[in-house]
Coordinates of C-alpha atoms in Angstrom, one line a residue:
M222 CA 0.1 0.0 0.3
T223 CA 0.9 3.7 -0.8
A224 CA 1.5 5.8 2.0
T225 CA -0.6 8.4 2.1
A226 CA 0.6 12.6 3.8
Q227 CA -2.8 11.3 5.9
E228 CA -1.3 7.7 7.3
A229 CA 0.8 8.6 10.0
P230 CA 4.0 6.0 10.3
A231 CA 4.3 3.0 12.6
P232 CA 6.3 3.9 15.6
L233 CA 9.6 3.6 16.3
S234 CA 10.6 0.8 19.2
G235 CA 12.4 2.9 22.6
R236 CA 15.3 1.9 21.5
D237 CA 15.3 3.1 18.0
A238 CA 13.5 6.0 19.2
Y239 CA 16.8 7.1 21.6
R240 CA 18.8 6.3 18.7
A241 CA 17.0 8.4 16.2
E242 CA 16.0 11.7 19.0
L243 CA 19.9 11.5 20.2
T244 CA 21.3 11.5 16.3
R245 CA 18.6 14.6 15.7
L246 CA 19.9 16.6 18.6
A247 CA 23.4 15.7 18.1
A248 CA 23.2 17.6 14.9
E249 CA 22.8 20.7 16.4
D250 CA 24.7 19.7 20.3
T251 CA 28.4 18.7 19.3
A252 CA 28.7 17.7 23.1
I253 CA 26.6 15.3 22.7
V254 CA 28.7 12.1 22.6
C255 CA 27.2 8.1 22.3
L256 CA 28.8 5.0 24.0
E257 CA 27.4 1.5 23.4
A258 CA 28.4 -1.8 24.5
D259 CA 28.6 -3.7 21.3
L260 CA 24.6 -3.3 20.8
G261 CA 24.9 -0.8 18.0
G262 CA 25.0 -3.1 15.2
K263 CA 25.6 -2.5 11.4
G264 CA 24.4 1.4 10.7
H265 CA 23.7 2.6 14.1
P266 CA 22.1 6.0 13.2
F267 CA 24.3 8.0 15.6
Q268 CA 27.3 6.3 14.0
T269 CA 26.6 7.2 10.6
A270 CA 25.7 10.8 11.3
H271 CA 28.9 11.7 14.0
P272 CA 31.2 8.7 14.1
D273 CA 33.7 11.2 15.1
R274 CA 31.8 11.2 18.4
F275 CA 30.1 7.2 18.5
F276 CA 32.2 4.9 20.4
N277 CA 31.5 1.0 20.8
L278 CA 33.3 -0.2 24.1
G279 CA 32.4 -3.6 23.7
I280 CA 31.1 -6.0 26.6
A281 CA 33.6 -3.7 29.3
E282 CA 29.9 -2.0 31.1
G283 CA 31.8 -0.6 33.9
A284 CA 34.5 1.1 31.9
M285 CA 31.7 2.2 29.6
V286 CA 30.7 4.3 32.6
D287 CA 34.0 5.7 33.8
M288 CA 34.6 6.3 30.5
A289 CA 31.5 8.3 30.3
T290 CA 32.5 10.1 33.7
G291 CA 35.4 11.6 32.3
L292 CA 33.6 13.0 28.7
A293 CA 30.8 14.2 31.3
A294 CA 34.1 16.0 33.4
A295 CA 35.1 17.6 29.8
G296 CA 31.7 19.1 29.3
Y297 CA 30.4 16.6 27.1
K298 CA 27.0 14.8 27.3
P299 CA 27.6 11.2 27.3
F300 CA 24.5 9.0 26.7
V301 CA 25.3 5.2 27.2
S302 CA 23.6 2.6 26.2
T303 CA 24.0 -1.9 27.1
F304 CA 21.5 -4.2 28.0
A305 CA 20.0 -3.6 31.3
P306 CA 20.9 -6.3 33.9
F307 CA 24.7 -5.6 32.6
A308 CA 23.7 -1.2 32.3
A309 CA 22.4 -1.5 36.4
L310 CA 23.9 -5.3 37.6
R311 CA 27.0 -5.9 36.3
A312 CA 28.5 -1.8 36.2
A313 CA 26.4 -1.5 39.6
E314 CA 29.0 0.6 41.3
S315 CA 30.3 2.7 38.2
L316 CA 26.8 3.7 38.4
K317 CA 26.7 4.4 42.0
L318 CA 29.2 6.8 41.7
T319 CA 29.0 8.1 38.8
L320 CA 25.0 9.1 38.4
G321 CA 25.2 9.3 42.2
Y322 CA 28.2 10.1 44.4
L323 CA 30.0 12.5 41.9
G324 CA 26.3 13.5 40.3
A325 CA 27.6 13.4 36.5
G326 CA 25.8 14.5 33.8
V327 CA 25.6 10.6 32.8
T328 CA 22.9 9.4 31.0
V329 CA 22.3 5.4 31.2
V330 CA 20.1 4.0 28.4
A331 CA 19.2 0.1 29.1
P332 CA 17.4 -1.6 26.4
Y333 CA 16.3 -5.0 27.1
A334 CA 14.6 -4.5 30.5
G335 CA 12.5 -6.9 32.2
V336 CA 12.3 -9.9 30.2
S337 CA 11.9 -8.6 27.2
G338 CA 15.3 -10.3 26.2
A339 CA 13.5 -13.5 27.0
W340 CA 14.9 -15.7 24.0
F341 CA 18.4 -14.7 25.2
G342 CA 17.8 -16.6 28.5
T343 CA 17.8 -16.1 31.7
T344 CA 20.6 -14.4 32.3
H345 CA 19.7 -11.7 30.1
H346 CA 16.7 -11.1 31.9
C347 CA 16.7 -7.6 34.7
L348 CA 13.9 -7.7 36.9
E349 CA 15.9 -5.3 39.6
D350 CA 17.5 -2.5 37.7
L351 CA 14.3 -0.3 39.3
A352 CA 15.6 -1.2 42.8
V353 CA 18.8 -0.7 42.6
L354 CA 18.4 2.5 40.6
R355 CA 15.8 3.9 43.1
S356 CA 18.4 3.5 45.8
V357 CA 21.1 6.4 44.3
P358 CA 19.7 9.5 45.6
G359 CA 20.1 12.0 42.7
V360 CA 19.4 9.9 39.7
T361 CA 16.3 10.6 37.4
I362 CA 14.9 7.5 36.4
A363 CA 12.3 7.1 33.4
A364 CA 10.0 4.1 31.8
P365 CA 8.8 5.5 28.4
Y366 CA 6.0 4.1 26.6
G367 CA 6.7 4.9 23.1
E368 CA 8.0 7.0 20.3
A369 CA 6.6 10.0 21.5
E370 CA 7.7 9.6 25.3
M371 CA 11.3 8.2 24.6
R372 CA 11.7 11.2 22.6
A373 CA 10.7 13.8 25.3
V374 CA 12.4 11.6 27.5
V375 CA 15.9 11.6 25.9
R376 CA 15.3 15.8 24.9
A377 CA 14.7 16.5 28.6
A378 CA 17.9 14.4 29.9
V379 CA 20.1 16.7 27.3
R380 CA 18.6 19.6 28.4
S381 CA 19.0 18.8 32.7
G382 CA 22.9 18.0 32.0
K383 CA 21.4 15.7 35.2
P384 CA 22.0 12.0 36.2
H385 CA 19.7 9.8 33.9
Y386 CA 18.8 6.3 33.8
I387 CA 15.9 5.6 31.1
R388 CA 14.5 2.0 30.8
T389 CA 12.9 0.4 27.8
G390 CA 12.2 -3.1 25.7
R391 CA 13.6 -5.0 23.4
N392 CA 11.9 -4.2 19.6
A393 CA 8.0 -3.3 20.8
A394 CA 6.7 -0.7 19.3
Y395 CA 3.9 1.6 20.8
A396 CA 1.9 4.8 20.3
S397 CA 2.4 7.0 23.5
L398 CA -0.6 8.5 25.1
S399 CA -1.7 11.4 24.3
W400 CA -0.2 14.6 25.6
D401 CA 1.6 17.8 23.7
G402 CA 4.3 16.3 22.9
G403 CA 4.2 17.6 19.5
R404 CA 6.3 20.3 20.5
D405 CA 10.6 20.2 21.3
G406 CA 10.0 21.6 24.7
A407 CA 6.5 20.0 25.6
E408 CA 7.5 18.6 28.8
L409 CA 6.2 14.8 30.1
P410 CA 3.6 15.4 33.0
P411 CA 3.9 13.8 36.6
V412 CA 0.9 12.1 35.4
L413 CA -0.3 10.9 32.2
W414 CA -4.2 9.9 32.5
E415 CA -5.6 7.5 30.3
S416 CA -8.8 7.4 31.5
R417 CA -10.0 9.5 34.7
S418 CA -13.4 8.2 36.1
A419 CA -15.4 10.6 38.3
G420 CA -16.0 8.4 41.5
G421 CA -13.8 5.4 39.8
D422 CA -12.9 3.7 43.3
V423 CA -9.9 2.0 41.9
C424 CA -7.3 3.5 39.5
L425 CA -4.8 1.2 37.6
V426 CA -1.6 2.7 37.7
S427 CA 1.0 1.4 34.7
V428 CA 5.0 1.6 34.4
G429 CA 7.0 1.2 31.2
E430 CA 6.3 -0.2 28.0
E431 CA 4.5 -3.8 29.0
G432 CA 2.7 -2.3 32.4
T433 CA 1.3 0.1 30.4
R434 CA 0.2 -2.3 28.0
L435 CA -1.7 -4.4 29.9
A436 CA -2.7 -1.7 31.7
L437 CA -4.5 -0.1 28.5
A438 CA -6.1 -3.5 27.9
A439 CA -7.6 -4.1 31.3
R440 CA -8.7 -0.6 31.3
Q441 CA -11.0 -0.7 28.3
A442 CA -12.6 -4.5 29.8
L443 CA -13.1 -2.8 33.1
P444 CA -15.9 0.1 33.4
G445 CA -15.3 2.8 36.0
V446 CA -11.7 1.8 36.7
S447 CA -9.4 4.8 35.8
H448 CA -5.5 5.0 34.7
A449 CA -2.8 6.7 35.5
H450 CA 0.5 6.4 33.4
L451 CA 3.6 7.2 35.3
V452 CA 7.0 7.9 33.2
Y453 CA 9.1 8.9 35.5
V454 CA 9.5 6.7 38.7
D455 CA 12.5 8.1 40.8
H456 CA 11.4 9.3 44.1
E457 CA 11.3 12.9 43.8
H458 CA 8.9 12.3 40.8
L459 CA 6.5 9.7 42.5
A460 CA 6.2 12.0 45.4
R461 CA 4.6 14.3 43.1
S462 CA 2.9 11.8 41.4
A463 CA 1.3 10.4 44.4
A464 CA 0.3 13.7 45.5
E465 CA -2.0 14.3 42.3
L466 CA -2.9 10.4 42.3
A467 CA -4.2 10.6 45.7
S468 CA -6.4 13.7 45.2
Y469 CA -8.6 12.0 43.1
H470 CA -8.6 8.0 44.2
R471 CA -8.3 5.7 47.2
K472 CA -6.9 2.1 45.9
F473 CA -4.7 1.4 43.5
V474 CA -3.4 -1.4 41.3
V475 CA 0.3 -0.9 40.1
V476 CA 1.1 -2.9 37.0
E477 CA 5.4 -3.3 36.4
E478 CA 7.5 -5.3 34.8
H479 CA 9.5 -5.9 37.6
R480 CA 10.1 -7.9 41.1
A481 CA 7.6 -6.4 43.7
Q482 CA 10.2 -5.7 45.9
G483 CA 12.1 -2.4 45.5
G484 CA 9.3 -1.4 42.7
V485 CA 6.8 1.2 41.9
A486 CA 4.1 0.0 43.7
E487 CA 6.5 -0.6 46.8
A488 CA 7.1 3.3 46.8
L489 CA 3.5 4.6 46.6
A490 CA 2.9 2.5 48.9
L491 CA 5.0 4.1 51.8
L492 CA 4.3 7.3 49.7
L493 CA 0.5 6.8 50.1
P494 CA 0.3 5.3 53.8
A495 CA -3.3 6.5 53.8
H496 CA -3.9 4.7 50.6
E497 CA -4.6 0.9 49.5
V498 CA -1.7 0.4 47.0
T499 CA -1.6 -3.5 45.2
G500 CA 0.4 -4.0 42.7
V501 CA 1.0 -6.9 39.4
A502 CA 4.5 -7.6 39.3
A503 CA 6.9 -10.2 38.8
D504 CA 6.5 -13.2 41.9
R505 CA 9.7 -14.3 43.9
S506 CA 10.0 -17.0 41.2
W507 CA 13.3 -17.4 38.9
P508 CA 12.2 -18.2 35.1
A509 CA 13.3 -21.6 34.0
R510 CA 14.2 -21.1 30.4
G511 CA 13.8 -18.2 27.9
G512 CA 11.0 -18.2 25.6
D513 CA 8.2 -15.6 23.8
H514 CA 8.5 -12.6 25.9
E515 CA 4.4 -12.4 27.0
E516 CA 5.1 -16.3 28.2
V517 CA 7.9 -15.5 30.3
M518 CA 6.0 -12.8 31.6
A519 CA 3.1 -14.8 32.6
S520 CA 5.0 -17.5 33.8
L521 CA 6.2 -15.0 36.5
G522 CA 2.8 -13.8 37.5
I523 CA 2.8 -10.7 35.3
D524 CA -0.6 -11.0 32.6
L525 CA -3.8 -9.2 32.0
P526 CA -5.9 -12.0 34.3
A527 CA -3.5 -11.2 36.8
V528 CA -4.4 -7.3 36.7
F529 CA -8.1 -8.2 36.5
G530 CA -7.6 -10.7 39.6
A531 CA -6.1 -7.6 41.1
V532 CA -8.6 -4.9 40.6
H533 CA -11.0 -7.2 42.0
R534 CA -9.5 -7.8 45.2
A535 CA -9.3 -4.2 45.1
R536 CA -12.7 -3.4 44.4
T537 CA -15.2 -3.1 47.0
P538 CA -17.8 -6.1 48.3
D539 CA -20.6 -4.0 46.4
R540 CA -18.6 -3.2 42.9
P541 CA -18.0 -6.9 41.3
L542 CA -15.5 -7.5 38.9
A543 CA -17.4 -6.3 35.5
A544 CA -14.8 -7.2 32.8
T545 CA -16.6 -6.9 29.2
A546 CA -14.0 -7.9 26.9

């Protein structure tokens, strides 16, 4: 089919949107540099457009972060990217010192978060990264959903010059929720409301790509349930989001592709002691094998039936489950 002027192009995946936006911004900002840990492959757009500012460090994640620290001290704006388990776990000490202790203006972009690298096997799963990074003060943490959100997060990281950790998946491509994201200067609000039901008793709160995909599907099948999407999940942003959420609802079900321990549901529960916060997250088991992304998620307890069940338990006795899917 020939594309027409009216047809919108298919959205990019999160990691491709990151590469495209950084490449575009670097055309005007010569301080931006891109470091990769052997993930670029052939034809990386940044390497093609700005070869003198692209560095492939191979599988040396800690050294890559350390190198970015030096570049930041020299006035550059380094963006580093590698698999989430190798960024948040293998290079954890370097991240703590670089992003936390030194407060260096380094942005870490971590694809293959959660179990999105399912086919690569269990060593490439990462259900602990938010817990690790949220424990390091001063780091802005984002888990965007869709191309527009990823581009906005990258723009904000470039403008701020502050330490960032940006979490994304593998190849899944989603259209971001609606907000005034068409302008370069448009900032993401603390809470993106996909649906806010007047008088609704339960609100779904989604985090990241797969948490948001599930929440969107569940909300369509559950009348009267609101859905709030959070992009930024560090403590400072969550404190602002919690205040807004609490002004509309009493009960929350947080959906996230992460372990419950150290996740966003646990953080919101501490910020909202007078409210009921439960979560749909990975259980405490270890996946025994790789495979299809959604199948691995379901084996950990992260699927649509789990969301329906959590909403059902959160609802008051006189408001039974009313799925219409």
